[in-house]
Amino acid sequence: MAPIKPRRSKAPVVINTSDEEEPDSQESSLQMLETAREMVEASKKKRDLKRASIEDDQRKRVKEMAKRVNVLFDARKSKVIKAQNAQWARLEALNKKRIVLETQILASMSSIEQHTANIITEMDAMLQGRIEDTQGGLHVQGDSTLEGTTLKD
């Protein structure tokens, strides 16, 4: 720690109470009072000028920041719009692909359905033919076996 310095004492103020010096002292007191007022007014003006300068500087900074924020906001907004438009374009392309695939699937299913119906018709005709052949063969075979048995007996 630094050593403690003693306070400086102010010079004692000598008040002159003689009647001869009173008019001069009143004038000098008024003059000192006026000087003090002028000094106070000057310091107020300086303080007001500094305050006005600081406020102007702050207003300028606020305007600059507002401009920067607006520029950043507009840039972000345009990026978002571009990204959304790109997504919409991608969705439209995917939707078109989906429609094409659905159309292909429907055509394929129709083809399979038609082929299945044709196969069913052919198999039905074939089975009907075999059933008729089998029934006709049983009648013929059954008649001959019956006739054959009747001949032996």
PDB file of C-alpha atoms in Angstrom, residues 63-77:
ATOM      1  CA  LYS A  63     -30.106   3.391 -37.052  1.00  0.00           C
ATOM      2  CA  GLU A  64     -27.035   1.471 -38.267  1.00  0.00           C
ATOM      3  CA  MET A  65     -27.989  -1.568 -36.204  1.00  0.00           C
ATOM      4  CA  ALA A  66     -31.570  -1.378 -37.458  1.00  0.00           C
ATOM      5  CA  LYS A  67     -30.272  -1.293 -41.032  1.00  0.00           C
ATOM      6  CA  ARG A  68     -27.971  -4.260 -40.367  1.00  0.00           C
ATOM      7  CA  VAL A  69     -30.775  -6.235 -38.757  1.00  0.00           C
ATOM      8  CA  ASN A  70     -33.092  -5.457 -41.681  1.00  0.00           C
ATOM      9  CA  VAL A  71     -30.422  -6.506 -44.190  1.00  0.00           C
ATOM     10  CA  LEU A  72     -29.819  -9.754 -42.296  1.00  0.00           C
ATOM     11  CA  PHE A  73     -33.550 -10.361 -41.972  1.00  0.00           C
ATOM     12  CA  ASP A  74     -34.107  -9.770 -45.693  1.00  0.00           C
ATOM     13  CA  ALA A  75     -31.192 -12.068 -46.568  1.00  0.00           C
ATOM     14  CA  ARG A  76     -32.552 -14.807 -44.319  1.00  0.00           C
ATOM     15  CA  LYS A  77     -36.052 -14.321 -45.677  1.00  0.00           C
TER      16      LYS A  77
END
